[in-house]
């Protein structure tokens, strides 16, 4: 079982204590932010002692780094294949990857959304890495002629990032304007289709 899988009551005993602590930390950090969270909160959520948290991760900073590593590895492994898709095909591939992350790993996405909004070191690093990747991808599409004439490659790369991270950060506000939760499969599909349409008609050569 992956450290980022949701913990069900029956499955919790099957996890190592270290994975339980990582999952608990993800939940607590996503809800409270790393600055307001305490090791005691994480220990209580994981059902272990603070001493055991310290045994595995040392300090709070050590636990934050471990959570960052898990989250970054998940994002990288999920998005890698999508980013490798050729030219215009990458638009749909990235949309499917984000849909998958929001469906299967929502707590990680909430954690990263809070990290970006709070400008934590990991949030800044994540945003900058995704921004560079997106801008470089659109620069290649401008050079290959797949993008519309005169496209601003910088904003072409930043706009999908704003749409994605903005939706994660604001998802509870979005829920008030949708017939179902933003993270339901039906609404995620609507969101994915809408973003793809914006990119295809605004940035890609038809």
Short mmCIF file of N, CA, C and O in Angstrom, two decimals, residues 87-158:
data_model
loop_
_atom_site.label_atom_id
_atom_site.label_comp_id
_atom_site.label_asym_id
_atom_site.label_seq_id
_atom_site.Cartn_x
_atom_site.Cartn_y
_atom_site.Cartn_z
N UNK A 87 3.37 17.12 -28.56
CA UNK A 87 2.63 18.31 -28.97
C UNK A 87 1.23 18.43 -28.40
O UNK A 87 1.02 18.33 -27.19
N UNK A 88 0.25 18.63 -29.28
CA UNK A 88 -1.13 18.85 -28.84
C UNK A 88 -1.71 17.70 -28.03
O UNK A 88 -2.60 17.90 -27.21
N UNK A 89 -1.20 16.47 -28.24
CA UNK A 89 -1.73 15.33 -27.49
C UNK A 89 -1.49 15.47 -25.99
O UNK A 89 -2.19 14.86 -25.18
N UNK A 90 -0.51 16.28 -25.61
CA UNK A 90 -0.19 16.43 -24.19
C UNK A 90 -1.31 17.15 -23.45
O UNK A 90 -1.44 17.00 -22.23
N UNK A 91 -2.11 17.95 -24.14
CA UNK A 91 -3.19 18.69 -23.47
C UNK A 91 -4.16 17.71 -22.82
O UNK A 91 -4.47 17.81 -21.62
N UNK A 92 -4.67 16.75 -23.59
CA UNK A 92 -5.59 15.77 -23.04
C UNK A 92 -4.90 14.86 -22.02
O UNK A 92 -5.48 14.49 -21.00
N UNK A 93 -3.64 14.50 -22.30
CA UNK A 93 -2.93 13.61 -21.39
C UNK A 93 -2.74 14.25 -20.02
O UNK A 93 -2.91 13.59 -18.98
N UNK A 94 -2.40 15.52 -20.00
CA UNK A 94 -2.23 16.22 -18.72
C UNK A 94 -3.57 16.35 -18.01
O UNK A 94 -3.66 16.19 -16.79
N UNK A 95 -4.62 16.65 -18.76
CA UNK A 95 -5.95 16.73 -18.15
C UNK A 95 -6.36 15.44 -17.49
O UNK A 95 -6.89 15.43 -16.37
N UNK A 96 -6.08 14.32 -18.16
CA UNK A 96 -6.41 13.01 -17.57
C UNK A 96 -5.58 12.75 -16.33
O UNK A 96 -6.07 12.18 -15.34
N UNK A 97 -4.31 13.15 -16.36
CA UNK A 97 -3.43 12.93 -15.21
C UNK A 97 -3.92 13.73 -14.00
O UNK A 97 -3.95 13.21 -12.87
N UNK A 98 -4.29 14.99 -14.21
CA UNK A 98 -4.79 15.81 -13.11
C UNK A 98 -6.11 15.24 -12.57
O UNK A 98 -6.33 15.19 -11.35
N UNK A 99 -6.98 14.81 -13.48
CA UNK A 99 -8.24 14.18 -13.08
C UNK A 99 -7.96 12.98 -12.17
O UNK A 99 -8.58 12.81 -11.12
N UNK A 100 -7.00 12.17 -12.57
CA UNK A 100 -6.63 10.99 -11.79
C UNK A 100 -6.11 11.38 -10.41
O UNK A 100 -6.48 10.78 -9.39
N UNK A 101 -5.26 12.39 -10.34
CA UNK A 101 -4.71 12.82 -9.06
C UNK A 101 -5.81 13.33 -8.13
O UNK A 101 -5.81 13.03 -6.93
N UNK A 102 -6.75 14.09 -8.68
CA UNK A 102 -7.83 14.62 -7.85
C UNK A 102 -8.79 13.53 -7.41
O UNK A 102 -9.41 13.63 -6.35
N UNK A 103 -8.92 12.48 -8.21
CA UNK A 103 -9.81 11.38 -7.86
C UNK A 103 -9.17 10.45 -6.84
O UNK A 103 -9.80 10.06 -5.85
N UNK A 104 -7.92 10.09 -7.06
CA UNK A 104 -7.28 9.05 -6.26
C UNK A 104 -6.40 9.58 -5.13
O UNK A 104 -6.09 8.84 -4.19
N UNK A 105 -5.96 10.83 -5.22
CA UNK A 105 -5.01 11.35 -4.23
C UNK A 105 -5.37 12.78 -3.84
O UNK A 105 -4.53 13.67 -3.85
N UNK A 106 -6.61 12.98 -3.47
CA UNK A 106 -7.10 14.33 -3.19
C UNK A 106 -6.36 14.98 -2.03
O UNK A 106 -6.07 16.18 -2.06
N UNK A 107 -6.02 14.20 -1.00
CA UNK A 107 -5.35 14.79 0.16
C UNK A 107 -3.98 15.34 -0.24
O UNK A 107 -3.54 16.38 0.27
N UNK A 108 -3.30 14.68 -1.17
CA UNK A 108 -2.01 15.18 -1.64
C UNK A 108 -2.21 16.49 -2.41
O UNK A 108 -1.44 17.45 -2.25
N UNK A 109 -3.23 16.54 -3.25
CA UNK A 109 -3.49 17.75 -4.02
C UNK A 109 -3.89 18.90 -3.11
O UNK A 109 -3.49 20.05 -3.33
N UNK A 110 -4.66 18.62 -2.07
CA UNK A 110 -5.00 19.65 -1.09
C UNK A 110 -3.74 20.16 -0.39
O UNK A 110 -3.58 21.37 -0.15
N UNK A 111 -2.86 19.24 -0.04
CA UNK A 111 -1.61 19.62 0.62
C UNK A 111 -0.78 20.52 -0.30
O UNK A 111 -0.28 21.57 0.13
N UNK A 112 -0.64 20.13 -1.56
CA UNK A 112 0.15 20.92 -2.49
C UNK A 112 -0.51 22.26 -2.78
O UNK A 112 0.17 23.27 -2.93
N UNK A 113 -1.84 22.27 -2.88
CA UNK A 113 -2.55 23.53 -3.09
C UNK A 113 -2.30 24.50 -1.94
O UNK A 113 -2.04 25.69 -2.16
N UNK A 114 -2.35 23.99 -0.71
CA UNK A 114 -2.09 24.85 0.46
C UNK A 114 -0.63 25.30 0.46
O UNK A 114 -0.33 26.45 0.79
N UNK A 115 0.29 24.40 0.08
CA UNK A 115 1.71 24.74 0.05
C UNK A 115 1.98 25.85 -0.96
O UNK A 115 2.76 26.78 -0.69
N UNK A 116 1.34 25.77 -2.12
CA UNK A 116 1.52 26.81 -3.14
C UNK A 116 0.92 28.13 -2.66
O UNK A 116 1.56 29.19 -2.76
N UNK A 117 -0.29 28.08 -2.13
CA UNK A 117 -0.94 29.31 -1.67
C UNK A 117 -0.19 29.96 -0.51
O UNK A 117 -0.15 31.18 -0.40
N UNK A 118 0.41 29.13 0.35
CA UNK A 118 1.14 29.65 1.52
C UNK A 118 2.58 30.00 1.19
O UNK A 118 3.30 30.51 2.06
N UNK A 119 3.00 29.69 -0.04
CA UNK A 119 4.37 29.97 -0.48
C UNK A 119 5.41 29.31 0.41
O UNK A 119 6.45 29.90 0.72
N UNK A 120 5.13 28.07 0.82
CA UNK A 120 6.15 27.31 1.53
C UNK A 120 7.27 26.95 0.55
O UNK A 120 7.06 27.00 -0.68
N UNK A 121 8.45 26.59 1.04
CA UNK A 121 9.53 26.22 0.11
C UNK A 121 9.13 25.12 -0.88
O UNK A 121 9.46 25.19 -2.07
N UNK A 122 8.41 24.10 -0.40
CA UNK A 122 7.99 23.04 -1.31
C UNK A 122 6.95 23.54 -2.30
O UNK A 122 6.94 23.13 -3.46
N UNK A 123 6.07 24.43 -1.86
CA UNK A 123 5.07 24.99 -2.76
C UNK A 123 5.69 25.84 -3.85
O UNK A 123 5.31 25.76 -5.02
N UNK A 124 6.68 26.65 -3.45
CA UNK A 124 7.39 27.47 -4.44
C UNK A 124 8.14 26.58 -5.43
O UNK A 124 8.11 26.82 -6.65
N UNK A 125 8.80 25.55 -4.92
CA UNK A 125 9.56 24.65 -5.79
C UNK A 125 8.63 23.93 -6.77
O UNK A 125 8.95 23.78 -7.96
N UNK A 126 7.48 23.48 -6.28
CA UNK A 126 6.52 22.80 -7.14
C UNK A 126 6.01 23.73 -8.24
O UNK A 126 6.01 23.38 -9.42
N UNK A 127 5.59 24.93 -7.84
CA UNK A 127 5.06 25.87 -8.82
C UNK A 127 6.11 26.20 -9.87
O UNK A 127 5.83 26.20 -11.07
N UNK A 128 7.33 26.49 -9.44
CA UNK A 128 8.38 26.87 -10.38
C UNK A 128 8.71 25.74 -11.34
O UNK A 128 8.93 25.96 -12.54
N UNK A 129 8.75 24.50 -10.83
CA UNK A 129 9.06 23.36 -11.69
C UNK A 129 7.96 23.16 -12.73
O UNK A 129 8.24 22.92 -13.92
N UNK A 130 6.70 23.25 -12.31
CA UNK A 130 5.58 23.07 -13.24
C UNK A 130 5.52 24.22 -14.23
O UNK A 130 5.20 24.03 -15.41
N UNK A 131 5.82 25.44 -13.77
CA UNK A 131 5.80 26.60 -14.66
C UNK A 131 6.86 26.45 -15.74
O UNK A 131 6.60 26.68 -16.92
N UNK A 132 8.08 26.08 -15.33
CA UNK A 132 9.16 25.90 -16.32
C UNK A 132 8.79 24.84 -17.34
O UNK A 132 8.99 25.01 -18.55
N UNK A 133 8.25 23.74 -16.86
CA UNK A 133 7.88 22.64 -17.75
C UNK A 133 6.81 23.08 -18.74
O UNK A 133 6.88 22.79 -19.94
N UNK A 134 5.79 23.79 -18.23
CA UNK A 134 4.71 24.24 -19.10
C UNK A 134 5.17 25.25 -20.14
O UNK A 134 4.79 25.17 -21.32
N UNK A 135 5.99 26.20 -19.73
CA UNK A 135 6.48 27.23 -20.66
C UNK A 135 7.35 26.59 -21.74
O UNK A 135 7.21 26.88 -22.93
N UNK A 136 8.26 25.68 -21.32
CA UNK A 136 9.12 25.02 -22.30
C UNK A 136 8.31 24.19 -23.28
O UNK A 136 8.63 24.14 -24.48
N UNK A 137 7.25 23.55 -22.80
CA UNK A 137 6.40 22.73 -23.68
C UNK A 137 5.72 23.60 -24.73
O UNK A 137 5.67 23.25 -25.91
N UNK A 138 5.23 24.76 -24.31
CA UNK A 138 4.54 25.63 -25.26
C UNK A 138 5.52 26.34 -26.18
O UNK A 138 5.20 26.63 -27.34
N UNK A 139 6.73 26.58 -25.72
CA UNK A 139 7.75 27.13 -26.62
C UNK A 139 8.05 26.14 -27.74
O UNK A 139 8.22 26.55 -28.90
N UNK A 140 8.10 24.85 -27.40
CA UNK A 140 8.32 23.84 -28.44
C UNK A 140 7.17 23.80 -29.42
O UNK A 140 7.37 23.61 -30.63
N UNK A 141 5.93 23.96 -28.90
CA UNK A 141 4.78 23.91 -29.80
C UNK A 141 4.71 25.15 -30.69
O UNK A 141 4.24 25.08 -31.83
N UNK A 142 5.17 26.29 -30.18
CA UNK A 142 5.26 27.48 -31.03
C UNK A 142 6.26 27.24 -32.16
O UNK A 142 6.00 27.54 -33.33
N UNK A 143 7.41 26.67 -31.80
CA UNK A 143 8.44 26.41 -32.80
C UNK A 143 8.00 25.39 -33.84
O UNK A 143 8.36 25.48 -35.01
N UNK A 144 7.20 24.40 -33.41
CA UNK A 144 6.77 23.34 -34.34
C UNK A 144 5.56 23.75 -35.17
O UNK A 144 5.15 23.01 -36.08
N UNK A 145 4.97 24.91 -34.85
CA UNK A 145 3.80 25.37 -35.61
C UNK A 145 2.48 24.81 -35.12
O UNK A 145 1.45 24.98 -35.78
N UNK A 146 2.48 24.13 -33.96
CA UNK A 146 1.23 23.58 -33.42
C UNK A 146 0.40 24.64 -32.70
O UNK A 146 -0.80 24.44 -32.49
N UNK A 147 1.02 25.75 -32.31
CA UNK A 147 0.31 26.80 -31.58
C UNK A 147 -0.20 27.86 -32.56
O UNK A 147 0.27 27.96 -33.69
N UNK A 148 -1.18 28.63 -32.10
CA UNK A 148 -1.73 29.70 -32.94
C UNK A 148 -0.65 30.76 -33.16
O UNK A 148 0.28 30.91 -32.35
N UNK A 149 -0.78 31.49 -34.26
CA UNK A 149 0.20 32.51 -34.57
C UNK A 149 0.24 33.58 -33.49
O UNK A 149 -0.81 34.03 -33.00
N UNK A 150 1.45 34.01 -33.13
CA UNK A 150 1.61 35.09 -32.17
C UNK A 150 1.35 34.71 -30.73
O UNK A 150 1.23 35.58 -29.87
N UNK A 151 1.27 33.40 -30.43
CA UNK A 151 0.97 32.97 -29.07
C UNK A 151 2.09 33.36 -28.11
O UNK A 151 3.27 33.19 -28.41
N UNK A 152 1.72 33.88 -26.95
CA UNK A 152 2.66 34.19 -25.88
C UNK A 152 2.93 32.89 -25.14
O UNK A 152 2.10 32.41 -24.35
N UNK A 153 4.11 32.28 -25.38
CA UNK A 153 4.40 30.96 -24.82
C UNK A 153 4.48 30.98 -23.30
O UNK A 153 4.17 29.97 -22.65
N UNK A 154 4.89 32.10 -22.72
CA UNK A 154 4.98 32.17 -21.26
C UNK A 154 3.59 32.04 -20.64
O UNK A 154 3.36 31.20 -19.76
N UNK A 155 2.66 32.85 -21.11
CA UNK A 155 1.30 32.77 -20.55
C UNK A 155 0.58 31.51 -21.01
O UNK A 155 -0.29 30.99 -20.29
N UNK A 156 0.94 30.98 -22.16
CA UNK A 156 0.35 29.71 -22.60
C UNK A 156 0.73 28.60 -21.63
O UNK A 156 -0.06 27.68 -21.37
N UNK A 157 1.95 28.68 -21.08
CA UNK A 157 2.36 27.69 -20.10
C UNK A 157 1.82 27.96 -18.71
O UNK A 157 1.54 27.02 -17.95
N UNK A 158 1.64 29.23 -18.36
CA UNK A 158 1.17 29.57 -17.02
C UNK A 158 -0.34 29.42 -16.85
O UNK A 158 -0.82 29.06 -15.77
#
